[in-house]
Amino acid sequence: MATSVSPASSAIRGLPAPSALLELLKPITWFAPMWAFACGVVSSGVPASGHWPVIVAGIVLAGPLVCATSQAANDWYDRHVDAINEPNRPIPSGRMPGRWGLYVALAWTTLSLSVAAALGVWILYAALFGLILAWIYSAPPLRLKQNGWWGNAAVGLCYEGLPWFTGAAVMAGALPDHRILTVALLYSVGAHGIMTLNDFKSVEGDARMNLRSLPVQLGTDRAARLACLVMALPQLVVIALLYAWDRSGHAVFVAGLLAAQLVLMSRLLKNPREKAAWYNGTGTTLYVLGMLVAAFALRALVQQGAA
């Protein structure tokens, strides 16, 4: 007769609870890099037909592998902070006992590099760079997340710029067009503001553990104003570039999305501590839709240049 294994008995035996691994890898965080990878695929100008196995492998690399690796590493090195902010997380709760969190992060790193190597040299370089950033973001001695300026920049690049680059590179089989690189970098800069808002949920624990997130350094009101500015300015540059590249229709669309974000930002700034999570679910959605619009503009430009 089969017997079920409870989380408690698994932890007692030194094994992770059945649900703890998936929770450690935080699937909800995979969307951003997977979306950015898809934007890269679109912007490359290369038809998807005939490339679907590579596209699917790249999406898996961006989300369930590289992003998941960063989440596992972050939870391992943040276990003392999570004991204050989120005590029910797998490691502080004991559902991921011993050093299993570290072992998972190392195993996922190896798996990520193996898949990236199979996709090509540019993808391998991008994945290696992203994994290095993921580890130095969380791990001592650098532990970039100890300062919100550096930590948010690293996460923004890993979540937006690198996956976008990877998606374009895997389709082109070469270094992507310079306009693709420029737009991907601009959206990475804007993601710095998104990461700042994400830090609002853990201000108390960060302050107690000497993690100098921007809400801790600047206070929540100033940090929210900075986040809005950092999110808006790169989009203004994207709009200007699209106009300069004769993609005025796409520029107007992105401008409309930015205008809607500004309306939501005004509400955010009235009570940033309470509204930060709300804005990450509303304004950020408009931000990533603008990424896709820009990707279609780049697609038309690349195809026009190739014609």
Coordinates of C-alpha atoms in Angstrom, one line a residue, residues 5-303:
V5 CA 5.3 11.7 2.5
S6 CA 4.5 14.9 4.3
P7 CA 6.7 18.0 4.1
A8 CA 7.7 17.6 7.7
S9 CA 8.8 14.0 7.3
S10 CA 10.7 14.8 4.1
A11 CA 12.5 17.6 5.9
I12 CA 13.3 15.3 8.8
R13 CA 14.9 12.8 6.4
G14 CA 17.0 15.7 5.0
L15 CA 15.2 15.8 1.7
P16 CA 13.3 18.7 0.2
A17 CA 9.5 18.6 0.5
P18 CA 7.9 17.7 -2.9
S19 CA 6.5 21.2 -3.5
A20 CA 9.6 23.0 -2.2
L21 CA 11.7 22.8 -5.4
L22 CA 9.1 24.5 -7.6
E23 CA 8.5 27.2 -5.0
L24 CA 12.3 27.7 -4.7
L25 CA 12.6 28.3 -8.5
K26 CA 9.7 30.8 -8.4
P27 CA 7.9 30.2 -11.8
I28 CA 6.1 33.5 -11.5
T29 CA 9.4 35.4 -12.0
W30 CA 10.1 33.5 -15.3
F31 CA 7.7 35.6 -17.3
A32 CA 9.9 38.7 -17.6
P33 CA 12.9 37.0 -19.2
M34 CA 10.7 34.7 -21.3
W35 CA 8.8 37.8 -22.6
A36 CA 12.1 39.6 -23.3
F37 CA 13.4 36.6 -25.2
A38 CA 10.2 36.5 -27.3
C39 CA 10.7 40.2 -28.0
G40 CA 14.2 39.4 -29.2
V41 CA 12.9 36.7 -31.5
V42 CA 10.3 39.1 -33.0
S43 CA 12.9 41.9 -33.4
S44 CA 15.4 39.7 -35.2
G45 CA 13.3 39.8 -38.4
V46 CA 13.8 36.1 -39.0
P47 CA 10.5 34.1 -39.6
A48 CA 9.7 31.7 -36.8
S49 CA 8.8 28.8 -39.1
G50 CA 11.5 26.2 -39.1
H51 CA 13.0 27.6 -35.9
W52 CA 10.5 26.5 -33.3
P53 CA 12.7 23.9 -31.6
V54 CA 15.4 26.5 -31.0
I55 CA 12.8 29.1 -29.9
V56 CA 11.3 26.8 -27.4
A57 CA 14.7 25.8 -26.1
G58 CA 15.6 29.5 -25.8
I59 CA 12.5 30.3 -23.9
V60 CA 13.2 27.4 -21.5
L61 CA 16.8 28.7 -21.1
A62 CA 15.6 32.2 -20.3
G63 CA 13.0 31.3 -17.8
P64 CA 13.0 27.8 -16.2
L65 CA 16.8 27.6 -16.3
V66 CA 18.8 30.9 -16.0
C67 CA 16.1 32.9 -14.2
A68 CA 15.3 29.9 -12.0
T69 CA 19.0 29.6 -11.2
S70 CA 19.1 33.2 -10.0
Q71 CA 16.1 32.6 -7.8
A72 CA 17.6 29.5 -6.2
A73 CA 20.9 31.3 -5.6
N74 CA 19.1 34.4 -4.2
D75 CA 17.0 32.3 -1.8
W76 CA 20.1 30.5 -0.5
Y77 CA 22.1 33.6 0.2
D78 CA 19.0 35.4 1.4
R79 CA 17.8 32.8 3.8
H80 CA 18.5 34.9 6.9
V81 CA 16.7 37.9 5.4
D82 CA 13.8 35.7 4.3
A83 CA 13.5 34.4 7.9
I84 CA 12.4 37.9 8.7
N85 CA 10.5 39.0 5.6
E86 CA 9.1 35.7 4.3
P87 CA 9.6 32.9 6.9
N88 CA 7.4 30.6 4.9
R89 CA 9.9 30.4 2.0
P90 CA 11.2 26.9 1.4
I91 CA 14.7 27.4 3.0
P92 CA 13.8 29.3 6.2
S93 CA 10.7 27.2 6.7
G94 CA 12.8 24.0 6.6
R95 CA 11.0 22.5 3.6
M96 CA 14.3 22.8 1.7
P97 CA 16.6 21.5 4.5
G98 CA 20.4 21.5 4.8
R99 CA 22.3 22.8 1.8
W100 CA 19.8 21.7 -0.8
G101 CA 19.1 25.2 -1.9
L102 CA 22.7 25.7 -2.8
Y103 CA 22.9 22.3 -4.5
V104 CA 19.8 23.2 -6.7
A105 CA 21.4 26.5 -7.7
L106 CA 24.6 24.7 -8.7
A107 CA 22.8 22.0 -10.6
W108 CA 20.6 24.5 -12.5
T109 CA 23.7 26.5 -13.4
T110 CA 25.3 23.5 -15.0
L111 CA 22.1 22.6 -16.8
S112 CA 21.7 26.2 -18.1
L113 CA 25.2 26.3 -19.5
S114 CA 24.7 22.9 -21.2
V115 CA 21.5 24.1 -23.0
A116 CA 23.1 27.4 -23.9
A117 CA 26.1 25.7 -25.4
A118 CA 23.9 23.6 -27.6
L119 CA 22.2 26.8 -29.0
G120 CA 25.3 28.5 -30.2
V121 CA 28.3 30.5 -29.1
W122 CA 26.5 33.9 -28.7
I123 CA 23.8 32.3 -26.6
L124 CA 26.5 30.6 -24.5
Y125 CA 28.3 33.9 -23.9
A126 CA 25.0 35.6 -23.0
A127 CA 24.0 32.8 -20.6
L128 CA 27.4 32.8 -19.0
F129 CA 27.3 36.5 -18.4
G130 CA 23.8 36.3 -17.0
L131 CA 24.7 33.5 -14.7
I132 CA 27.7 35.3 -13.4
L133 CA 25.5 38.4 -12.7
A134 CA 23.0 36.1 -11.0
W135 CA 25.6 34.7 -8.6
I136 CA 27.4 37.9 -7.8
Y137 CA 24.1 39.6 -7.2
S138 CA 23.4 37.3 -4.3
A139 CA 26.7 35.7 -3.2
P140 CA 29.5 37.3 -1.2
P141 CA 31.9 38.9 -1.4
L142 CA 30.4 41.2 -4.1
R143 CA 26.7 40.5 -3.3
L144 CA 25.5 43.3 -5.5
K145 CA 22.0 43.3 -3.9
Q146 CA 23.6 44.9 -0.8
N147 CA 23.3 48.2 -2.7
G148 CA 20.1 48.9 -4.7
W149 CA 21.9 50.9 -7.4
W150 CA 24.1 48.0 -8.5
G151 CA 21.8 45.2 -7.7
N152 CA 18.8 46.6 -9.6
A153 CA 21.0 47.3 -12.6
A154 CA 22.2 43.6 -12.6
V155 CA 18.6 42.3 -12.3
G156 CA 17.3 44.7 -15.0
L157 CA 20.0 43.5 -17.4
C158 CA 19.4 39.8 -16.7
Y159 CA 15.6 40.1 -16.9
E160 CA 15.3 42.3 -20.0
G161 CA 18.5 43.0 -22.0
L162 CA 20.2 39.7 -22.0
P163 CA 17.1 37.6 -22.9
W164 CA 16.2 40.1 -25.6
F165 CA 19.8 39.8 -27.0
T166 CA 19.6 36.0 -26.7
G167 CA 16.4 35.8 -28.6
A168 CA 17.7 37.9 -31.4
A169 CA 21.0 36.1 -31.5
V170 CA 19.5 32.6 -31.6
M171 CA 17.4 33.6 -34.6
A172 CA 20.1 35.5 -36.5
G173 CA 22.9 33.1 -35.6
A174 CA 25.1 36.2 -35.2
L175 CA 25.5 39.4 -33.2
P176 CA 22.1 41.2 -33.5
D177 CA 21.6 44.6 -35.3
H178 CA 22.9 47.6 -33.3
R179 CA 19.4 49.0 -33.1
I180 CA 18.2 45.8 -31.4
L181 CA 21.0 46.1 -28.9
T182 CA 20.2 49.8 -28.2
V183 CA 16.5 49.2 -27.5
A184 CA 17.2 46.1 -25.4
L185 CA 19.6 48.1 -23.3
L186 CA 17.1 51.0 -22.9
Y187 CA 14.4 48.6 -21.6
S188 CA 17.0 47.1 -19.2
V189 CA 17.6 50.6 -17.8
G190 CA 13.9 51.1 -17.3
A191 CA 13.7 47.8 -15.5
H192 CA 15.9 49.3 -12.8
G193 CA 12.8 51.2 -11.7
I194 CA 10.7 48.1 -11.7
M195 CA 13.2 46.4 -9.4
T196 CA 13.1 49.3 -7.0
L197 CA 9.4 49.0 -6.6
N198 CA 9.8 45.3 -6.0
D199 CA 12.0 46.1 -3.0
F200 CA 9.2 47.9 -1.2
K201 CA 7.8 44.6 0.1
S202 CA 10.9 43.9 2.2
V203 CA 12.0 47.3 3.6
E204 CA 12.0 46.2 7.3
G205 CA 14.0 43.0 6.8
D206 CA 16.4 44.7 4.4
A207 CA 17.1 47.5 6.9
R208 CA 17.7 45.0 9.7
M209 CA 20.1 42.9 7.6
N210 CA 21.9 46.0 6.2
L211 CA 20.7 45.5 2.7
R212 CA 20.8 48.9 1.2
S213 CA 17.9 48.7 -1.2
L214 CA 16.8 52.1 -2.6
P215 CA 13.7 52.3 -0.5
V216 CA 16.0 51.8 2.5
Q217 CA 18.6 54.3 1.3
L218 CA 16.2 57.0 0.0
G219 CA 13.0 56.4 1.8
T220 CA 9.9 55.1 0.1
D221 CA 8.7 58.4 -1.3
R222 CA 11.9 59.4 -2.9
A223 CA 12.6 55.8 -4.1
A224 CA 9.2 55.7 -5.8
R225 CA 9.8 59.1 -7.6
L226 CA 13.1 57.8 -8.8
A227 CA 11.6 54.5 -10.0
C228 CA 9.0 56.3 -12.0
L229 CA 11.6 58.6 -13.6
V230 CA 13.9 55.7 -14.4
M231 CA 11.1 53.7 -16.0
A232 CA 9.8 56.7 -18.0
L233 CA 13.0 58.2 -19.5
P234 CA 14.2 55.1 -21.4
Q235 CA 10.8 54.8 -23.0
L236 CA 10.9 58.4 -24.1
V237 CA 14.2 57.7 -25.8
V238 CA 12.7 54.6 -27.5
I239 CA 9.9 56.7 -28.8
A240 CA 12.3 59.3 -30.2
L241 CA 14.4 56.6 -31.8
L242 CA 11.4 55.0 -33.4
Y243 CA 10.4 58.4 -34.9
A244 CA 14.0 58.8 -36.1
W245 CA 13.9 55.4 -37.7
D246 CA 10.6 56.2 -39.6
R247 CA 8.5 53.9 -37.4
S248 CA 6.1 56.7 -36.4
G249 CA 3.1 54.4 -35.9
H250 CA 4.9 52.2 -33.5
A251 CA 6.3 55.3 -31.7
V252 CA 2.7 56.7 -31.2
F253 CA 1.7 53.3 -29.8
V254 CA 4.5 53.2 -27.3
A255 CA 3.8 56.9 -26.4
G256 CA 0.2 56.0 -25.6
L257 CA 1.3 53.1 -23.4
L258 CA 3.7 55.5 -21.6
A259 CA 0.9 58.1 -21.1
A260 CA -1.2 55.4 -19.4
Q261 CA 1.7 54.5 -17.2
L262 CA 2.1 58.2 -16.2
V263 CA -1.5 58.3 -15.1
L264 CA -0.9 55.1 -12.9
M265 CA 2.4 56.6 -11.6
S266 CA 0.5 59.6 -10.3
R267 CA -1.7 57.3 -8.2
L268 CA 1.4 55.3 -7.1
L269 CA 3.2 58.4 -5.8
K270 CA 0.3 59.3 -3.5
N271 CA 0.9 56.2 -1.4
P272 CA 4.0 54.3 -2.8
R273 CA 4.3 51.9 0.1
E274 CA 0.8 50.6 -0.4
K275 CA 0.6 50.9 -4.2
A276 CA 4.0 49.5 -5.2
A277 CA 2.8 45.9 -5.7
W278 CA -0.4 47.3 -7.5
Y279 CA 1.8 49.3 -9.9
N280 CA 4.0 46.3 -10.6
G281 CA 0.8 44.5 -11.7
T282 CA -0.6 47.3 -13.8
G283 CA 2.0 49.8 -15.0
T284 CA 4.6 47.1 -15.6
T285 CA 2.2 45.3 -17.8
L286 CA 2.0 48.4 -20.0
Y287 CA 5.8 48.7 -19.9
V288 CA 6.3 45.2 -21.3
L289 CA 3.6 45.7 -24.0
G290 CA 5.7 48.6 -25.2
M291 CA 8.6 46.3 -25.4
L292 CA 6.7 44.1 -27.8
V293 CA 5.6 47.0 -29.9
A294 CA 9.2 48.2 -30.2
A295 CA 10.2 44.7 -31.2
F296 CA 7.8 44.7 -34.1
A297 CA 9.2 48.1 -35.1
L298 CA 12.7 46.7 -35.1
R299 CA 11.5 43.6 -37.0
A300 CA 10.2 45.9 -39.8
L301 CA 13.5 47.8 -39.9
V302 CA 15.7 44.7 -40.0
Q303 CA 13.6 43.1 -42.8

